[in-house]
mmCIF file of C-alpha atoms (C1' of nucleotides) in Angstrom:
data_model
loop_
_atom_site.group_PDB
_atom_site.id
_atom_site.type_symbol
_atom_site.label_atom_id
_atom_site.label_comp_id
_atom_site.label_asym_id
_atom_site.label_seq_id
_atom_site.Cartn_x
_atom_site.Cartn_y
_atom_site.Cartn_z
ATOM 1 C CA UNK F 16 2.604 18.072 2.905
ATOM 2 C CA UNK F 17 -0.513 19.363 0.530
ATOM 3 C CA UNK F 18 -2.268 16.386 2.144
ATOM 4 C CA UNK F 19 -3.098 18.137 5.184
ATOM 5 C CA UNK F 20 -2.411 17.426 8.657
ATOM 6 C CA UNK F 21 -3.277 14.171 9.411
ATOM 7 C CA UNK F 22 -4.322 14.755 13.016
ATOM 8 C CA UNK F 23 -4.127 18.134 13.949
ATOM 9 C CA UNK F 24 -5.196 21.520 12.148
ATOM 10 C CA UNK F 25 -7.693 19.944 8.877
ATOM 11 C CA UNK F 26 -11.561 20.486 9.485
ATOM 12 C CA UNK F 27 -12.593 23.725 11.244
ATOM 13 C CA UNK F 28 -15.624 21.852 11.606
ATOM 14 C CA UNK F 29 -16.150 18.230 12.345
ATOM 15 C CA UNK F 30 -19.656 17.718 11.350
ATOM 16 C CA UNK F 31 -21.813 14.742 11.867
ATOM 17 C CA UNK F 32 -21.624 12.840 8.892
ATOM 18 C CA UNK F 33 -24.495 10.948 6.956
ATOM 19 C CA UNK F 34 -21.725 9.339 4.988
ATOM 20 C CA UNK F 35 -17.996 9.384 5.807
ATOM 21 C CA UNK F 36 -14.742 7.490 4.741
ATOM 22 C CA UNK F 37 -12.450 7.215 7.417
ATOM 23 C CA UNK F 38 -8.974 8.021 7.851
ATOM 24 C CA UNK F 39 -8.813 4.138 8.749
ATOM 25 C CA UNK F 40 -9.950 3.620 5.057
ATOM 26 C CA UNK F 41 -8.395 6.692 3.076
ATOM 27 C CA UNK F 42 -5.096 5.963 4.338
ATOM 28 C CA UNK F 43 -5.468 2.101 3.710
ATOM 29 C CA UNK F 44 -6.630 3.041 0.005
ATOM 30 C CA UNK F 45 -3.749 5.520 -0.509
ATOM 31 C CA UNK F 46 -0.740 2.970 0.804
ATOM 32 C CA UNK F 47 -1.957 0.428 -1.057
ATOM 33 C CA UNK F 48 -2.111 2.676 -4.412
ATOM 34 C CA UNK F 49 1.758 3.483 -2.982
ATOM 35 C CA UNK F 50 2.345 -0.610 -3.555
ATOM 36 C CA UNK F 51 0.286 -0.615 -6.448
ATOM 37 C CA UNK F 52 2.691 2.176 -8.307
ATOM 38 C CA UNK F 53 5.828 0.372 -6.846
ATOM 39 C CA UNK F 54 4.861 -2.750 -8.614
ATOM 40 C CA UNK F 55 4.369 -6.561 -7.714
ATOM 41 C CA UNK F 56 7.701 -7.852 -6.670
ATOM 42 C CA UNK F 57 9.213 -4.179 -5.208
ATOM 43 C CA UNK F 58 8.376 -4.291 -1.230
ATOM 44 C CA UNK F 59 7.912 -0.871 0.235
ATOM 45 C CA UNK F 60 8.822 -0.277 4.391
ATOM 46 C CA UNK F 61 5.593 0.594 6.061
ATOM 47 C CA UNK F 62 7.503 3.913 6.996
ATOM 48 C CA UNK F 63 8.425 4.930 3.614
ATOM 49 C CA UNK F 64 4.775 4.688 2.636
ATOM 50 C CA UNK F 65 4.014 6.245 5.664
ATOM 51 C CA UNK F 66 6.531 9.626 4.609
ATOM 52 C CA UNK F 67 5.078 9.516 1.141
ATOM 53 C CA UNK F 68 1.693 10.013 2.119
ATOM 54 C CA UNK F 69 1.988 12.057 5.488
ATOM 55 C CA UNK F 70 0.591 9.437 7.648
ATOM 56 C CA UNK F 71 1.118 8.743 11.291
ATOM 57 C CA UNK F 72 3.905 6.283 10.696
ATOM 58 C CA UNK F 73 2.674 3.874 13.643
ATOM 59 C CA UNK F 74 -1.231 4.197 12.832
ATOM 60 C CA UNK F 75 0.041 2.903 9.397
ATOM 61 C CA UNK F 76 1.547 -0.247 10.506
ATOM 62 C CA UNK F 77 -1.688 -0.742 12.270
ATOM 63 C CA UNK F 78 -3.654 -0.202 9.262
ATOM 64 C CA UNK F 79 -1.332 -2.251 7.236
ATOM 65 C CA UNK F 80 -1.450 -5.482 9.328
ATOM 66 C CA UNK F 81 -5.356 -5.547 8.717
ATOM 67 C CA UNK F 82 -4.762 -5.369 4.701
ATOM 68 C CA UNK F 83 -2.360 -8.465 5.251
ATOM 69 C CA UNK F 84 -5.060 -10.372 7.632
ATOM 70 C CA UNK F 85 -7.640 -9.393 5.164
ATOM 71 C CA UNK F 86 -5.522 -11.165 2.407
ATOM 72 C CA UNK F 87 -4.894 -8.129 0.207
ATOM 73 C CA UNK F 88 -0.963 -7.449 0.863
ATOM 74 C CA UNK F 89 1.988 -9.488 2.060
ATOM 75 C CA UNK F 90 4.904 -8.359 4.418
ATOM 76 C CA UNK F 91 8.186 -9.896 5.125
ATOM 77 C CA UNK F 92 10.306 -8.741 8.201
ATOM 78 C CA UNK F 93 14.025 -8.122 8.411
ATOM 79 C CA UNK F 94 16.185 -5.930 7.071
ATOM 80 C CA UNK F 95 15.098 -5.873 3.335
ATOM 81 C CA UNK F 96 11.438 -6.286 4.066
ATOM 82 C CA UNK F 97 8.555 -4.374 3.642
ATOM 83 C CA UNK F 98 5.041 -4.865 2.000
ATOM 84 C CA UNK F 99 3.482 -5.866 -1.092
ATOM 85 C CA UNK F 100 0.370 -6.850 -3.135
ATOM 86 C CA UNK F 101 -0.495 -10.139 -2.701
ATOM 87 C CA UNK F 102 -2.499 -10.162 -6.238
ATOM 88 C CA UNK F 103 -1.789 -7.654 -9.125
ATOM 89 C CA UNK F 104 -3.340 -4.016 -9.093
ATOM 90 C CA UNK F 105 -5.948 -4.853 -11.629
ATOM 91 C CA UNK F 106 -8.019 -7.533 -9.340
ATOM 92 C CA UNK F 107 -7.977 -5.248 -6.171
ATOM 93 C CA UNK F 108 -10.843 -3.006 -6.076
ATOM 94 C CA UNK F 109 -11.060 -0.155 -4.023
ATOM 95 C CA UNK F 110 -14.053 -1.751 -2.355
ATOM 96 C CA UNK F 111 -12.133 -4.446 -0.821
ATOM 97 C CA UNK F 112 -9.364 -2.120 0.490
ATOM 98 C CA UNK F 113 -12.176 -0.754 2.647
ATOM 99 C CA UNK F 114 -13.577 -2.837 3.531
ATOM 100 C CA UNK F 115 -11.046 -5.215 5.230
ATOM 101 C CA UNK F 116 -10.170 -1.635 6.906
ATOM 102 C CA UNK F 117 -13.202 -0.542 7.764
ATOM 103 C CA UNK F 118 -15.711 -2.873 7.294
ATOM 104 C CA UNK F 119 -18.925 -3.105 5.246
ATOM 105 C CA UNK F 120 -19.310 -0.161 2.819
ATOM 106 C CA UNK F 121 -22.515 1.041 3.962
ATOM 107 C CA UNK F 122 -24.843 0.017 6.822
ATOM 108 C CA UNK F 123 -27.816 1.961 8.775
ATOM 109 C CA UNK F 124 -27.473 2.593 12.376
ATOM 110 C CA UNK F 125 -24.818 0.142 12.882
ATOM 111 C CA UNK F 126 -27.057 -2.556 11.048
ATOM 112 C CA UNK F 127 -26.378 -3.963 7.739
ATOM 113 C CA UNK F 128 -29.702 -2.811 5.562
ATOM 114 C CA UNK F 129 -30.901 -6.317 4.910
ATOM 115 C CA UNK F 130 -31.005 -6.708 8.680
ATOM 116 C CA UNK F 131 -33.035 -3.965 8.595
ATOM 117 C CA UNK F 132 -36.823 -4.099 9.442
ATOM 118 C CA UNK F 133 -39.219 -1.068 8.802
ATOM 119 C CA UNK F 134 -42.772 -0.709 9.431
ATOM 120 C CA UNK F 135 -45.727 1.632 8.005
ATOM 121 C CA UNK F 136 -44.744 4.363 5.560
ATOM 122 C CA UNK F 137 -41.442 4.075 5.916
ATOM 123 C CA UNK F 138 -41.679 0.157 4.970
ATOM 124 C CA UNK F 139 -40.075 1.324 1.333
ATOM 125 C CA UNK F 140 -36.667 2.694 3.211
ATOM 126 C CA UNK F 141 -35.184 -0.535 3.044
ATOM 127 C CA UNK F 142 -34.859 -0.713 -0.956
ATOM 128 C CA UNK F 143 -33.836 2.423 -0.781
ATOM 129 C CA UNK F 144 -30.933 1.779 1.289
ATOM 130 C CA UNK F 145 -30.290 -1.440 -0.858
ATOM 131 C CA UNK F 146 -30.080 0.837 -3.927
ATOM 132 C CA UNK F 147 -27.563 3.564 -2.071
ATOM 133 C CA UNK F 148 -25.380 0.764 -0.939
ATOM 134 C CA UNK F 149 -25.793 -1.234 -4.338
ATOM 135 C CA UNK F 150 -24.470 1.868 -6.443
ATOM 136 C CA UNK F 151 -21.412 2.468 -3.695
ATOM 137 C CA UNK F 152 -21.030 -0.840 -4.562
ATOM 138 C CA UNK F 153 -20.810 -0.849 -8.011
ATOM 139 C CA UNK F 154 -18.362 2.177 -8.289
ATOM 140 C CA UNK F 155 -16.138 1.038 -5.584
ATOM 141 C CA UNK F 156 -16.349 -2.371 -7.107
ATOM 142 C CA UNK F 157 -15.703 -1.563 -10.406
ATOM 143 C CA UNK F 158 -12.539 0.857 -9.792
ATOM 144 C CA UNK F 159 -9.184 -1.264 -9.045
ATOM 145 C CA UNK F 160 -6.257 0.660 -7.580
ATOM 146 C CA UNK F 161 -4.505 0.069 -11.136
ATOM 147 C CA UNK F 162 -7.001 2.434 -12.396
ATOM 148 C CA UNK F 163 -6.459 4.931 -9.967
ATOM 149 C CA UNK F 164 -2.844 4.693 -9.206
ATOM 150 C CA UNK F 165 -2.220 5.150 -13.107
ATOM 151 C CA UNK F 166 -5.077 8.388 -13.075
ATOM 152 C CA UNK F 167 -7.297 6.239 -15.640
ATOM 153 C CA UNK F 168 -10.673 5.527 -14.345
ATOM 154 C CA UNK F 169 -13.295 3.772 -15.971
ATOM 155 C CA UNK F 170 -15.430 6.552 -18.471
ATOM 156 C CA UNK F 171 -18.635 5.857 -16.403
ATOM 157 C CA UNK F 172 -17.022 6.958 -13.452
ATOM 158 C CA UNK F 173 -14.969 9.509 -15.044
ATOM 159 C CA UNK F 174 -18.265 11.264 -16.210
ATOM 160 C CA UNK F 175 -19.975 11.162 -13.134
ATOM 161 C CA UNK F 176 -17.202 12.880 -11.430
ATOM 162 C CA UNK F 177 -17.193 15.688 -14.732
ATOM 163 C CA UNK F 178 -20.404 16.975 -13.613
ATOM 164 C CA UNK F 179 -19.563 20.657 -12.045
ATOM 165 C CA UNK F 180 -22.235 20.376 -9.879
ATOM 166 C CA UNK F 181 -20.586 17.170 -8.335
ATOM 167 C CA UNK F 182 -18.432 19.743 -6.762
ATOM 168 C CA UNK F 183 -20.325 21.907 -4.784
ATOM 169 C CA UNK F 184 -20.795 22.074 -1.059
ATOM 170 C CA UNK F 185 -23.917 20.565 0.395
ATOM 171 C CA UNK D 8 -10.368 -5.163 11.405
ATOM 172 C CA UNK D 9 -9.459 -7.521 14.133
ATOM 173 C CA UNK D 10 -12.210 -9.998 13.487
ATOM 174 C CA UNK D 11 -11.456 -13.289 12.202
ATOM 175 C CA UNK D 12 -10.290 -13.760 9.351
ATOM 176 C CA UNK D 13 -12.826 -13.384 5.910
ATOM 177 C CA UNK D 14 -16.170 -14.860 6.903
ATOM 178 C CA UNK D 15 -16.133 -16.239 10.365
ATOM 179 C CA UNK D 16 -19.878 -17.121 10.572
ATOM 180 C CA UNK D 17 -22.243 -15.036 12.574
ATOM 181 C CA UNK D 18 -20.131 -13.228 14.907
ATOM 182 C CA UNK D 19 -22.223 -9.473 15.531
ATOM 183 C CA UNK D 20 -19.325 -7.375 15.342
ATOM 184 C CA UNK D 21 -19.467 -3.376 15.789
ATOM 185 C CA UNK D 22 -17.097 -2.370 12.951
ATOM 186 C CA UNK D 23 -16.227 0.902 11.822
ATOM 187 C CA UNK D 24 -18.106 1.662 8.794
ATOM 188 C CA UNK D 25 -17.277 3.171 5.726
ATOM 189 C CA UNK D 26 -20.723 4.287 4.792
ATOM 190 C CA UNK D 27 -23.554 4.782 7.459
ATOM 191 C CA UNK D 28 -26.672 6.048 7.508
ATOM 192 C CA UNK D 29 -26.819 7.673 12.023
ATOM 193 C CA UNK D 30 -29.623 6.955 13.526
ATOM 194 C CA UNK D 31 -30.625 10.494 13.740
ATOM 195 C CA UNK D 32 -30.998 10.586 9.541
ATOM 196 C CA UNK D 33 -32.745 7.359 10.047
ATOM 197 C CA UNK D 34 -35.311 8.272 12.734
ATOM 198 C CA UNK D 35 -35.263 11.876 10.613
ATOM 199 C CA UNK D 36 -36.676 10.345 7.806
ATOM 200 C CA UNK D 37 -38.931 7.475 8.999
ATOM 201 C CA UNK D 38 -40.535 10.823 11.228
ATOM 202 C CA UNK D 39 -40.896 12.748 8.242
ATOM 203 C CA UNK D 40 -42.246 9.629 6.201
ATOM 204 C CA UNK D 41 -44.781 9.654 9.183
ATOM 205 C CA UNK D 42 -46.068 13.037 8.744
ATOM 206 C CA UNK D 43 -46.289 12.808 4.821
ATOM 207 C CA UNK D 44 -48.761 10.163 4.978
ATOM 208 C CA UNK D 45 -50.632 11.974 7.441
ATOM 209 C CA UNK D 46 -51.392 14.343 4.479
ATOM 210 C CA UNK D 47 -50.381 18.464 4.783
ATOM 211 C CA UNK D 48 -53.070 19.664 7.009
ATOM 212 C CA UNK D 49 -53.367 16.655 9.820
ATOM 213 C CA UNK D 50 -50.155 17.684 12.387
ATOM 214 C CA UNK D 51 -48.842 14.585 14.461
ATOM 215 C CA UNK D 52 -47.701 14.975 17.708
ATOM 216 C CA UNK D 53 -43.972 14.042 18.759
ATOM 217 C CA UNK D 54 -45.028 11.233 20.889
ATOM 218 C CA UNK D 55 -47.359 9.889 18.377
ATOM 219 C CA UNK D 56 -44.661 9.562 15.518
ATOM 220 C CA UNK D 57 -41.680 8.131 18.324
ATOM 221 C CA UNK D 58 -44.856 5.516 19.406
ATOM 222 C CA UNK D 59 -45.497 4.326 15.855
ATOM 223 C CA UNK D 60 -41.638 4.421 14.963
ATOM 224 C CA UNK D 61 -40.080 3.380 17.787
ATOM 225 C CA UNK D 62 -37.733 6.462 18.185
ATOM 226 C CA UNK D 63 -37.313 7.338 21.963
ATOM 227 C CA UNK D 64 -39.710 10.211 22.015
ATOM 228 C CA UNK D 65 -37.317 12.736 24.147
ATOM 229 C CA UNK D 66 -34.673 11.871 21.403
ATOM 230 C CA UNK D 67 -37.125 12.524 18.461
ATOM 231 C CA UNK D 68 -37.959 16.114 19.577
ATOM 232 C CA UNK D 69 -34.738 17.549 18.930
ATOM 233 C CA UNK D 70 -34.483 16.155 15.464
ATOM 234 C CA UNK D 71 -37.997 17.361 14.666
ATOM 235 C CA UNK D 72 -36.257 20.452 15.451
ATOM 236 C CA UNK D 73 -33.768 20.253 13.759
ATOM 237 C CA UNK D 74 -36.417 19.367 10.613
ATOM 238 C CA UNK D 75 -38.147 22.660 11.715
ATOM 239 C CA UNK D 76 -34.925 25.215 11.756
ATOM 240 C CA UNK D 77 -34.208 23.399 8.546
ATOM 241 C CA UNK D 78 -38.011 24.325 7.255
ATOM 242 C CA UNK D 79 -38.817 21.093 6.370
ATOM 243 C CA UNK D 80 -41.486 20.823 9.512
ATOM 244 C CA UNK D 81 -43.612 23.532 10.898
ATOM 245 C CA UNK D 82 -45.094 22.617 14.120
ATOM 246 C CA UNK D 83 -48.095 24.396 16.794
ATOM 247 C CA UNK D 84 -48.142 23.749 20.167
ATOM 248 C CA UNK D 85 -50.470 23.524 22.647
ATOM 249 C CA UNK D 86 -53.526 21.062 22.797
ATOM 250 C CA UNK D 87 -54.135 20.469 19.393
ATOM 251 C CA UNK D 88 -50.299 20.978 18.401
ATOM 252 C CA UNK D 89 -48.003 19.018 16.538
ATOM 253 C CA UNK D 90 -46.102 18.645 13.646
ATOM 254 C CA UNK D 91 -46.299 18.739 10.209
ATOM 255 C CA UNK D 92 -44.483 19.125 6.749
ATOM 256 C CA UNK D 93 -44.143 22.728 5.609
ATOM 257 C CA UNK D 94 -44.257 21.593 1.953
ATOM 258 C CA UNK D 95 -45.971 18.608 -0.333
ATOM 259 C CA UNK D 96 -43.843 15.423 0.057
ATOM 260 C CA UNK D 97 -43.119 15.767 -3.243
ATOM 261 C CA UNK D 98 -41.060 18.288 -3.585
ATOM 262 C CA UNK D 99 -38.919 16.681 -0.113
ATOM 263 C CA UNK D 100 -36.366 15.030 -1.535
ATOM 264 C CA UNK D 101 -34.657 12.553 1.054
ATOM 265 C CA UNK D 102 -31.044 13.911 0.857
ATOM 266 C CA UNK D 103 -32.476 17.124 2.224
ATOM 267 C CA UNK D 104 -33.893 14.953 5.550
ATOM 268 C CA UNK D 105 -30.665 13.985 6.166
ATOM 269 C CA UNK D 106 -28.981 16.983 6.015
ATOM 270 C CA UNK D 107 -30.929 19.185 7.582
ATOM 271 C CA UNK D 108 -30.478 16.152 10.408
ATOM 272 C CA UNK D 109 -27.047 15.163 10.073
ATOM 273 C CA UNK D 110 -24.886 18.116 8.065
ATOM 274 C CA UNK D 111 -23.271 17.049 4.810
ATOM 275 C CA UNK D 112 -23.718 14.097 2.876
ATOM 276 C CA UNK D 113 -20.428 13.087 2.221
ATOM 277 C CA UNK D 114 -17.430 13.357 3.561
ATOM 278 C CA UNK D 115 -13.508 11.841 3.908
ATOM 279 C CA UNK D 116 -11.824 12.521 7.029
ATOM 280 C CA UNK D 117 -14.226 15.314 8.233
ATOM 281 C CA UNK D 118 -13.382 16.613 5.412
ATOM 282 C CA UNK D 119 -15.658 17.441 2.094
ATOM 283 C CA UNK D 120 -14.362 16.097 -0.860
ATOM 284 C CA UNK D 121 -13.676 19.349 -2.251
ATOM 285 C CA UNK D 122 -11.306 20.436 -0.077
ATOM 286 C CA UNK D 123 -8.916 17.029 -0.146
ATOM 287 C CA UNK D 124 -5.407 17.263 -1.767
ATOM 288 C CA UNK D 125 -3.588 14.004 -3.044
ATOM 289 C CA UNK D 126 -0.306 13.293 -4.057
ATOM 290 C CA UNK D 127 1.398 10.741 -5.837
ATOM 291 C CA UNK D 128 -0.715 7.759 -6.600
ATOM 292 C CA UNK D 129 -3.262 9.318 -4.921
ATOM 293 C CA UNK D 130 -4.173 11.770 -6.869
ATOM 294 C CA UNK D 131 -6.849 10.407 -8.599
ATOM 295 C CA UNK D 132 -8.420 9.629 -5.808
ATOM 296 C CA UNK D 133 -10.481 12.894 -5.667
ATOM 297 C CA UNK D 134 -12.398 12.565 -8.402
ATOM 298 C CA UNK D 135 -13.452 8.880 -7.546
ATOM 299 C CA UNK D 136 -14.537 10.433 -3.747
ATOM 300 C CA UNK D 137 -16.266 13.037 -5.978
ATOM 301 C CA UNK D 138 -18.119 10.269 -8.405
ATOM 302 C CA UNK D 139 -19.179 8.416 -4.803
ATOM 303 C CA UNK D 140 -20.640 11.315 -3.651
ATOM 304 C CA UNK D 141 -22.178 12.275 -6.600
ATOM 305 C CA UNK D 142 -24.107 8.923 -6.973
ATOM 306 C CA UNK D 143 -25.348 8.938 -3.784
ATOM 307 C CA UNK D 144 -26.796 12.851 -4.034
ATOM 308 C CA UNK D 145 -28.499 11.406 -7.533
ATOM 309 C CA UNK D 146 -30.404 8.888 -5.883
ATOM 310 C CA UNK D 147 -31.009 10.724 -2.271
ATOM 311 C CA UNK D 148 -31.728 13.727 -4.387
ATOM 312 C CA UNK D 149 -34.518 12.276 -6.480
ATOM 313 C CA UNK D 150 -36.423 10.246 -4.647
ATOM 314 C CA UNK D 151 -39.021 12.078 -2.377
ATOM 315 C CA UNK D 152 -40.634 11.683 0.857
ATOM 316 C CA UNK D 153 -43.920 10.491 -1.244
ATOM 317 C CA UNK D 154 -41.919 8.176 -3.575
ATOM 318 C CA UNK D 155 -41.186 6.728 -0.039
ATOM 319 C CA UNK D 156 -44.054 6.835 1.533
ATOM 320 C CA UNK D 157 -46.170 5.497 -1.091
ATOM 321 C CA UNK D 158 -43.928 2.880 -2.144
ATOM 322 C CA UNK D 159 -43.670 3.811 -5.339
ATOM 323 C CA UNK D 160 -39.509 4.213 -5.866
ATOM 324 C CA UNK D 161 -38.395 5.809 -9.162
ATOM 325 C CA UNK D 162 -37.556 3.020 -11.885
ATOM 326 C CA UNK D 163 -34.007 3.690 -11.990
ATOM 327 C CA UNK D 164 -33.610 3.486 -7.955
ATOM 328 C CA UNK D 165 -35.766 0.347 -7.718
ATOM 329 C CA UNK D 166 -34.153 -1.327 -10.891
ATOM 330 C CA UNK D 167 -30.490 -1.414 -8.592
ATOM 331 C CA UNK D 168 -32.469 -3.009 -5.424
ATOM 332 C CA UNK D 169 -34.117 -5.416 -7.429
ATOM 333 C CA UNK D 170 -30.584 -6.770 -8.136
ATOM 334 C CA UNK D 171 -30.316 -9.835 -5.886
ATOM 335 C CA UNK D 172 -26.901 -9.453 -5.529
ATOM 336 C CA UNK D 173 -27.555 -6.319 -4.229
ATOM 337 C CA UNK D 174 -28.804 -7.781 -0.825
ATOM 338 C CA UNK D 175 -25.974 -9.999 -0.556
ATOM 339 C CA UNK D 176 -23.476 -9.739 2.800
ATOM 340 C CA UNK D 177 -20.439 -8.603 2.338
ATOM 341 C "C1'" DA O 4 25.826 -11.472 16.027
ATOM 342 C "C1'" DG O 5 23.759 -7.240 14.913
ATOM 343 C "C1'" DA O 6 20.861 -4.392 12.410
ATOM 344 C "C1'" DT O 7 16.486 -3.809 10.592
ATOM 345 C "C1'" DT O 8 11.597 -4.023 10.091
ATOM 346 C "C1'" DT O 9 7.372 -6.221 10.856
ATOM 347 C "C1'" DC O 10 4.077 -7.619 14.480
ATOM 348 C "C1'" DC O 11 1.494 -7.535 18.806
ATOM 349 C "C1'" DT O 12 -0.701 -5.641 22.837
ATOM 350 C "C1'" DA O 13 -2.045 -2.000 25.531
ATOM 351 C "C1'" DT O 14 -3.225 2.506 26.273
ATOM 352 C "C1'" DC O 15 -4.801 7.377 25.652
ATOM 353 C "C1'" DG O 16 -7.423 11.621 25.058
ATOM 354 C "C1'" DA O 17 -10.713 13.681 22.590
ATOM 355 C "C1'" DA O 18 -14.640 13.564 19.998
ATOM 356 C "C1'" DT O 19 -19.068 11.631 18.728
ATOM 357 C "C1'" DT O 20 -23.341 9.036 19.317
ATOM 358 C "C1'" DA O 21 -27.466 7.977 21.188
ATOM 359 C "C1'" DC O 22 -30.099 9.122 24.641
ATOM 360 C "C1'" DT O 23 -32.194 11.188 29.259
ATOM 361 C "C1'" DA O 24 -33.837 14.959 32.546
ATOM 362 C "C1'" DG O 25 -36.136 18.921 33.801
ATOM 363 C "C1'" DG O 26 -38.263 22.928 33.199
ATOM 364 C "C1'" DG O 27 -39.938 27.016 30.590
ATOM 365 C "C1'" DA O 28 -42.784 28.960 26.663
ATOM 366 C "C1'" DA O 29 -46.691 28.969 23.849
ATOM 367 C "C1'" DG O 30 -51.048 27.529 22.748
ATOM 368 C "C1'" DT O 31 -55.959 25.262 23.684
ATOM 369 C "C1'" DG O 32 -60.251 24.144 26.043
ATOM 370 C "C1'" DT O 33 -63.369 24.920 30.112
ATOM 371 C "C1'" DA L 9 -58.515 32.816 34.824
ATOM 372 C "C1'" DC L 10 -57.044 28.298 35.096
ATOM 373 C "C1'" DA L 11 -55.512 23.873 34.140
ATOM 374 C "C1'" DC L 12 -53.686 21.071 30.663
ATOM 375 C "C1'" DT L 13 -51.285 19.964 26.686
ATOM 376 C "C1'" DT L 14 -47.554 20.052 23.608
ATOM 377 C "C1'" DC L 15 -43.584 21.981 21.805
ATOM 378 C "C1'" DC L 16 -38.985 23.968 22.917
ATOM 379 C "C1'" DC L 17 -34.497 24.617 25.013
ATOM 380 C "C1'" DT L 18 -30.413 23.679 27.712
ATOM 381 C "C1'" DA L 19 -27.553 20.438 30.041
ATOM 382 C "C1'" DG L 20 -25.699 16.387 30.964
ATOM 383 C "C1'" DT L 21 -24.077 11.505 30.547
ATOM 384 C "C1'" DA L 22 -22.661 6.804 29.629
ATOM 385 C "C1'" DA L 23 -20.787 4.141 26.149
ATOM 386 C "C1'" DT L 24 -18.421 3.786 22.145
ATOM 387 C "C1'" DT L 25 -15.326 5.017 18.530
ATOM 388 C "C1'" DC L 26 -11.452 7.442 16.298
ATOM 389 C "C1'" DG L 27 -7.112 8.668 15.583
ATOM 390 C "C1'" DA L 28 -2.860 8.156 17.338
ATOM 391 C "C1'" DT L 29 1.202 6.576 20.433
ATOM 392 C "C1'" DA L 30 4.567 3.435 23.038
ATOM 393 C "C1'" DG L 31 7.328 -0.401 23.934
ATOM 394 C "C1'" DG L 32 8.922 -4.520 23.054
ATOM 395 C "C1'" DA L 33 8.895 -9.435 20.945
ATOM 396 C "C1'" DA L 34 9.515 -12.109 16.685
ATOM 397 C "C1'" DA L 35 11.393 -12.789 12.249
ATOM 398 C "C1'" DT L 36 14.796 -12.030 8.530
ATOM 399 C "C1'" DC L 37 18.847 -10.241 6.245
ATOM 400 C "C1'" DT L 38 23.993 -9.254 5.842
#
DNA sequence: AGATTTCCTATCGAATTACTAGGGAAGTGT
DNA sequence: ACACTTCCCTAGTAATTCGATAGGAAATCT
């Protein structure tokens, strides 16, 4: 599995983080570009997803009952059940896969930035926050899982991502 | 998450978060906005800056040292010790506050982006992790701790707050 | 019925976060 | 020299979160 031990061996380090995804919301994004590629009316077992994409088979199902509450899949039990997009590829960005696993994309100690409230020099923090989470937004907002499960994203993204410097480690 | 379904009203929920901004960064930089409008050559003591902040003051001595292994900070102690920045605001770019506070940007999983492998549908996931990241290292990485403190934010980065949209929920 | 697969609740250990306590080291003023 | 100030360092801790697991109840198919 090139994806890396879920759980056990991956970081040497785990570092505090000034911005993270979470397993919660990697592995939601990745099974539900696993339904994207199987197509709208295939179902997929939560533990065939689960194989493809070395997760924790049981997390999964966890993970996956949040993408159904949070309207973005649909699951039938029984013997030839399974899950499925609820709406095609093309209308689900990856923005709302995280967020109905995770949360809000970005907040500040906990708080949502427009419930935050700065004083003296640092009064101009707060737009700058807005801005961060306003160009999060717009990437994750603009990228569906049809783009990514077919390896096409949009050129503006595309050419951030080109940038060799984009790369590097700090 | 396990909250209500979509919008249930005003409920303060915890969530995970995809995106966050620790309160060490945040108390990091709203300290080191502090001492760059007390100009290079007046030094602030610790309690002064946690006073006029409202960062517990115990807590806000270790991350001015963290700012000072990081050489961001030099500080004297004694009577008429204190803090202050070891170079011109301007040339302190935010992203570096955080850093030096909280370790790496960006990250998935613990992880840096860099070293992430994805298979299948996935795969194309990297380089959208890498155009995130690279975003947020434009913005954090241009605007200074005098852009900041003088309320004067770069066109481009004010341009995206002044969205209204952009201070919207979700 | 019987097999399968989702769904729900509860729990767990380990890590992380945000913070507190206490005392030692270095510097200043009298 | 002496007291006083302020930084500096090491530990510790309570609460939360993260990632993951277990067992069984409910639904659906053949």
């Amino acid at each position: 599995m090139t994806t890396g031990p879920a759980g056990s061996a991956g970081a040497t380090v785990m570092d505090n983080l000034a911005m993270r995804i979470s397993a919660r919301a990697d592995y939601a994004v990745r099974a539900a570009l696993e339904l994207a590629a199987a197509g709208d009316d295939t179902s997929l077992k939560a533990e065939a997803i689960a194989e493809a994409q070395g997760i924790p088979h049981k997390f999964l199902e966890g993970i996956l009952g949040d993408l159904r509450r949070g309207g973005l899949v649909v699951s039938q039990r029984g013997g030839k059940g399974g899950y499925r997009l609820a709406r095609p590829a093309d209308s689900i960005p990856i923005a709302d896969v995280i967020r109905v696993a995770d949360g809000p994309l970005v907040s500040v100690r906990g708080v949502r930035p427009p419930d935050l409230s700065y004083t003296g020099p640092a009064e101009s923090l707060l737009p700058l926050w807005i801005a961060v989470r306003a160009n999060v937004r717009k990437i994750l907002g603009e990228v569906t899982l049809a783009h990514v499960a077919a390896a096409k994203l949009p050129d503006d993204v595309l050419s951030l991502a080109d940038d060799p410097e984009a790369w590097t480690n700090p």
